[in-house]
């Protein structure tokens, strides 16, 4: 699982190259989520990739002057593709 999380993190880093929602943001959210999750009966194999991928399409939305890109919707598609690729 750790190797897959590292691959996801690398993909996120390559996407979030020019945004306030960069890898530092993702890391802060990840650590906060793990802190909160430590007291809850959660499946970390679902939570960890979800947190890493939560802003994967943020740069696409930020760069779309038309306002038609929703990073949550596009990010869900991108996350699905990444997760399927990593099996």
Tab-separated table of N, CA and C in Angstrom:
chain	number	residue	atom	x	y	z
A	1	UNK	N	0.818	-1.198	0.000
A	1	UNK	CA	0.000	0.000	0.000
A	1	UNK	C	0.863	1.264	0.000
A	2	UNK	N	1.965	1.233	0.736
A	2	UNK	CA	2.827	2.417	0.819
A	2	UNK	C	3.386	2.807	-0.550
A	3	UNK	N	3.760	1.829	-1.348
A	3	UNK	CA	4.293	2.121	-2.687
A	3	UNK	C	3.224	2.771	-3.558
A	4	UNK	N	1.999	2.293	-3.450
A	4	UNK	CA	0.910	2.885	-4.224
A	4	UNK	C	0.620	4.311	-3.764
A	5	UNK	N	0.659	4.554	-2.467
A	5	UNK	CA	0.450	5.908	-1.958
A	5	UNK	C	1.535	6.852	-2.451
A	6	UNK	N	2.762	6.370	-2.523
A	6	UNK	CA	3.856	7.197	-3.035
A	6	UNK	C	3.631	7.535	-4.509
A	7	UNK	N	3.144	6.587	-5.285
A	7	UNK	CA	2.847	6.844	-6.701
A	7	UNK	C	1.718	7.856	-6.838
A	8	UNK	N	0.701	7.733	-5.993
A	8	UNK	CA	-0.394	8.708	-6.011
A	8	UNK	C	0.141	10.088	-5.662
A	9	UNK	N	0.960	10.164	-4.629
A	9	UNK	CA	1.539	11.447	-4.214
A	9	UNK	C	2.358	12.079	-5.335
A	10	UNK	N	3.103	11.275	-6.076
A	10	UNK	CA	3.887	11.778	-7.199
A	10	UNK	C	2.982	12.321	-8.301
A	11	UNK	N	1.882	11.634	-8.564
A	11	UNK	CA	0.925	12.113	-9.573
A	11	UNK	C	0.302	13.432	-9.133
A	12	UNK	N	-0.055	13.523	-7.861
A	12	UNK	CA	-0.623	14.757	-7.329
A	12	UNK	C	0.395	15.884	-7.449
A	13	UNK	N	1.619	15.618	-7.105
A	13	UNK	CA	2.669	16.638	-7.201
A	13	UNK	C	2.821	17.133	-8.631
A	14	UNK	N	2.739	16.245	-9.605
A	14	UNK	CA	2.895	16.654	-11.004
A	14	UNK	C	1.719	17.504	-11.481
A	15	UNK	N	0.548	17.317	-10.885
A	15	UNK	CA	-0.635	18.098	-11.266
A	15	UNK	C	-0.706	19.448	-10.557
A	16	UNK	N	-0.296	19.489	-9.317
A	16	UNK	CA	-0.439	20.709	-8.512
A	16	UNK	C	0.852	21.517	-8.538
A	17	UNK	N	1.255	21.915	-9.713
A	17	UNK	CA	2.544	22.566	-9.880
A	17	UNK	C	2.486	24.085	-9.806
A	18	UNK	N	1.297	24.671	-9.811
A	18	UNK	CA	1.238	26.142	-9.795
A	18	UNK	C	-0.040	26.621	-9.113
A	19	UNK	N	-0.241	26.173	-7.915
A	19	UNK	CA	-1.470	26.514	-7.221
A	19	UNK	C	-1.188	26.660	-5.729
A	20	UNK	N	-2.022	27.433	-5.064
A	20	UNK	CA	-1.936	27.491	-3.602
A	20	UNK	C	-2.287	26.136	-3.007
A	21	UNK	N	-3.047	25.357	-3.769
A	21	UNK	CA	-3.386	23.995	-3.354
A	21	UNK	C	-2.301	23.069	-3.893
A	22	UNK	N	-1.103	23.235	-3.366
A	22	UNK	CA	0.042	22.465	-3.833
A	22	UNK	C	0.277	21.268	-2.919
A	23	UNK	N	1.411	20.627	-3.095
A	23	UNK	CA	1.708	19.423	-2.322
A	23	UNK	C	1.815	19.719	-0.820
A	24	UNK	N	2.265	20.904	-0.454
A	24	UNK	CA	2.299	21.264	0.968
A	24	UNK	C	0.887	21.248	1.560
A	25	UNK	N	-0.061	21.780	0.817
A	25	UNK	CA	-1.467	21.770	1.250
A	25	UNK	C	-1.955	20.331	1.403
A	26	UNK	N	-1.683	19.510	0.405
A	26	UNK	CA	-2.119	18.113	0.446
A	26	UNK	C	-1.503	17.401	1.646
A	27	UNK	N	-0.229	17.635	1.896
A	27	UNK	CA	0.433	17.009	3.049
A	27	UNK	C	-0.189	17.457	4.367
A	28	UNK	N	-0.507	18.749	4.486
A	28	UNK	CA	-1.136	19.240	5.724
A	28	UNK	C	-2.500	18.593	5.924
A	29	UNK	N	-3.295	18.521	4.856
A	29	UNK	CA	-4.617	17.902	4.953
A	29	UNK	C	-4.473	16.412	5.282
A	30	UNK	N	-3.483	15.757	4.678
A	30	UNK	CA	-3.256	14.331	4.936
A	30	UNK	C	-2.949	14.098	6.410
A	31	UNK	N	-2.038	14.875	6.962
A	31	UNK	CA	-1.660	14.681	8.372
A	31	UNK	C	-2.823	15.012	9.311
A	32	UNK	N	-3.581	16.021	8.972
A	32	UNK	CA	-4.754	16.350	9.770
A	32	UNK	C	-5.781	15.213	9.705
A	33	UNK	N	-6.016	14.678	8.521
A	33	UNK	CA	-6.959	13.567	8.369
A	33	UNK	C	-6.507	12.345	9.153
A	34	UNK	N	-5.209	12.064	9.146
A	34	UNK	CA	-4.704	10.910	9.898
A	34	UNK	C	-4.856	11.131	11.404
A	35	UNK	N	-4.678	12.362	11.848
A	35	UNK	CA	-4.874	12.668	13.258
A	35	UNK	C	-6.330	12.458	13.660
A	36	UNK	N	-7.234	12.985	12.866
A	36	UNK	CA	-8.656	12.818	13.149
A	36	UNK	C	-9.040	11.340	13.076
A	37	UNK	N	-8.524	10.641	12.094
A	37	UNK	CA	-8.883	9.234	11.877
A	37	UNK	C	-8.364	8.312	12.971
A	38	UNK	N	-7.364	8.752	13.698
A	38	UNK	CA	-6.761	7.862	14.697
A	38	UNK	C	-7.751	7.426	15.769
A	39	UNK	N	-8.799	8.196	15.964
A	39	UNK	CA	-9.796	7.861	16.974
A	39	UNK	C	-11.097	7.330	16.380
A	40	UNK	N	-11.096	7.063	15.082
A	40	UNK	CA	-12.325	6.648	14.413
A	40	UNK	C	-12.142	5.297	13.726
A	41	UNK	N	-13.216	4.530	13.626
A	41	UNK	CA	-13.138	3.233	12.942
A	41	UNK	C	-13.261	3.415	11.422
A	42	UNK	N	-12.196	3.866	10.799
A	42	UNK	CA	-12.201	4.143	9.362
A	42	UNK	C	-11.289	3.171	8.628
A	43	UNK	N	-11.575	2.979	7.350
A	43	UNK	CA	-10.715	2.175	6.492
A	43	UNK	C	-9.645	3.102	5.905
A	44	UNK	N	-8.446	3.029	6.439
A	44	UNK	CA	-7.371	3.919	6.002
A	44	UNK	C	-6.936	3.644	4.574
A	45	UNK	N	-7.205	2.434	4.063
A	45	UNK	CA	-6.882	2.131	2.668
A	45	UNK	C	-7.776	2.916	1.709
A	46	UNK	N	-8.882	3.413	2.201
A	46	UNK	CA	-9.756	4.284	1.412
A	46	UNK	C	-9.445	5.742	1.714
A	47	UNK	N	-9.286	6.056	2.979
A	47	UNK	CA	-9.069	7.443	3.386
A	47	UNK	C	-7.774	8.026	2.819
A	48	UNK	N	-6.685	7.303	2.919
A	48	UNK	CA	-5.387	7.854	2.512
A	48	UNK	C	-5.358	8.274	1.042
A	49	UNK	N	-5.722	7.400	0.085
A	49	UNK	CA	-5.715	7.860	-1.300
A	49	UNK	C	-6.733	8.968	-1.550
A	50	UNK	N	-7.864	8.913	-0.854
A	50	UNK	CA	-8.879	9.956	-1.025
A	50	UNK	C	-8.343	11.324	-0.640
A	51	UNK	N	-7.649	11.372	0.475
A	51	UNK	CA	-7.086	12.648	0.931
A	51	UNK	C	-6.003	13.133	-0.033
A	52	UNK	N	-5.148	12.229	-0.461
A	52	UNK	CA	-4.084	12.631	-1.389
A	52	UNK	C	-4.655	13.180	-2.696
A	53	UNK	N	-5.768	12.631	-3.141
A	53	UNK	CA	-6.329	12.997	-4.447
A	53	UNK	C	-7.377	14.108	-4.373
A	54	UNK	N	-7.671	14.619	-3.198
A	54	UNK	CA	-8.830	15.505	-3.054
A	54	UNK	C	-8.748	16.787	-3.890
A	55	UNK	N	-7.593	17.278	-4.222
A	55	UNK	CA	-7.457	18.504	-5.022
A	55	UNK	C	-6.718	18.265	-6.340
A	56	UNK	N	-6.710	17.050	-6.835
A	56	UNK	CA	-5.921	16.689	-8.014
A	56	UNK	C	-6.207	17.587	-9.226
A	57	UNK	N	-7.424	18.104	-9.338
A	57	UNK	CA	-7.782	18.924	-10.507
A	57	UNK	C	-7.865	20.411	-10.191
A	58	UNK	N	-7.366	20.815	-9.054
A	58	UNK	CA	-7.474	22.223	-8.645
A	58	UNK	C	-6.823	23.169	-9.653
A	59	UNK	N	-5.668	22.822	-10.177
A	59	UNK	CA	-4.987	23.698	-11.133
A	59	UNK	C	-5.821	23.861	-12.397
A	60	UNK	N	-6.485	22.797	-12.823
A	60	UNK	CA	-7.334	22.884	-14.015
A	60	UNK	C	-8.458	23.898	-13.801
A	61	UNK	N	-9.062	23.864	-12.614
A	61	UNK	CA	-10.119	24.833	-12.311
A	61	UNK	C	-9.541	26.247	-12.215
A	62	UNK	N	-8.416	26.383	-11.548
A	62	UNK	CA	-7.798	27.701	-11.389
A	62	UNK	C	-7.418	28.322	-12.725
A	63	UNK	N	-7.043	27.504	-13.694
A	63	UNK	CA	-6.611	28.005	-15.002
A	63	UNK	C	-7.746	28.161	-16.005
A	64	UNK	N	-8.957	27.808	-15.633
A	64	UNK	CA	-10.108	27.905	-16.530
A	64	UNK	C	-10.824	29.229	-16.303
A	65	UNK	N	-10.567	30.184	-17.173
A	65	UNK	CA	-11.184	31.502	-17.038
A	65	UNK	C	-12.673	31.495	-17.350
A	66	UNK	N	-13.162	30.428	-17.976
A	66	UNK	CA	-14.590	30.353	-18.295
A	66	UNK	C	-15.420	30.005	-17.064
A	67	UNK	N	-14.792	29.438	-16.053
A	67	UNK	CA	-15.518	29.036	-14.860
A	67	UNK	C	-16.299	27.746	-15.020
A	68	UNK	N	-16.051	27.034	-16.102
A	68	UNK	CA	-16.807	25.806	-16.376
A	68	UNK	C	-16.196	24.557	-15.754
A	69	UNK	N	-14.955	24.642	-15.319
A	69	UNK	CA	-14.299	23.473	-14.737
A	69	UNK	C	-14.568	23.422	-13.238
A	70	UNK	N	-15.095	22.309	-12.797
A	70	UNK	CA	-15.316	22.064	-11.372
A	70	UNK	C	-14.258	21.058	-10.931
A	71	UNK	N	-13.331	21.493	-10.093
A	71	UNK	CA	-12.220	20.611	-9.729
A	71	UNK	C	-12.697	19.354	-9.021
A	72	UNK	N	-13.826	19.417	-8.338
A	72	UNK	CA	-14.332	18.224	-7.648
A	72	UNK	C	-14.797	17.169	-8.658
A	73	UNK	N	-15.505	17.599	-9.683
A	73	UNK	CA	-15.990	16.655	-10.697
A	73	UNK	C	-14.849	16.119	-11.554
A	74	UNK	N	-14.016	17.031	-12.046
A	74	UNK	CA	-12.875	16.598	-12.856
A	74	UNK	C	-11.928	15.751	-12.014
A	75	UNK	N	-11.722	16.144	-10.770
A	75	UNK	CA	-10.847	15.395	-9.882
A	75	UNK	C	-11.335	13.986	-9.632
A	76	UNK	N	-12.645	13.808	-9.533
A	76	UNK	CA	-13.194	12.463	-9.346
A	76	UNK	C	-12.864	11.580	-10.540
A	77	UNK	N	-12.979	12.145	-11.742
A	77	UNK	CA	-12.619	11.385	-12.951
A	77	UNK	C	-11.131	11.062	-12.977
A	78	UNK	N	-10.312	12.051	-12.648
A	78	UNK	CA	-8.873	11.841	-12.647
A	78	UNK	C	-8.473	10.819	-11.586
A	79	UNK	N	-9.087	10.915	-10.407
A	79	UNK	CA	-8.774	9.974	-9.324
A	79	UNK	C	-9.147	8.545	-9.728
A	80	UNK	N	-10.317	8.407	-10.344
A	80	UNK	CA	-10.732	7.069	-10.805
A	80	UNK	C	-9.687	6.489	-11.739
A	81	UNK	N	-9.247	7.279	-12.705
A	81	UNK	CA	-8.268	6.808	-13.681
A	81	UNK	C	-6.949	6.413	-13.006
A	82	UNK	N	-6.487	7.223	-12.075
A	82	UNK	CA	-5.243	6.929	-11.367
A	82	UNK	C	-5.383	5.653	-10.540
A	83	UNK	N	-6.484	5.528	-9.827
A	83	UNK	CA	-6.688	4.355	-8.979
A	83	UNK	C	-6.819	3.074	-9.816
A	84	UNK	N	-7.501	3.174	-10.951
A	84	UNK	CA	-7.606	2.000	-11.834
A	84	UNK	C	-6.233	1.631	-12.398
A	85	UNK	N	-5.466	2.635	-12.757
A	85	UNK	CA	-4.129	2.411	-13.281
A	85	UNK	C	-3.244	1.699	-12.260
A	86	UNK	N	-3.412	2.056	-10.988
A	86	UNK	CA	-2.606	1.469	-9.917
A	86	UNK	C	-3.217	0.179	-9.365
A	87	UNK	N	-4.363	-0.207	-9.902
A	87	UNK	CA	-5.068	-1.425	-9.509
A	87	UNK	C	-5.501	-1.390	-8.072
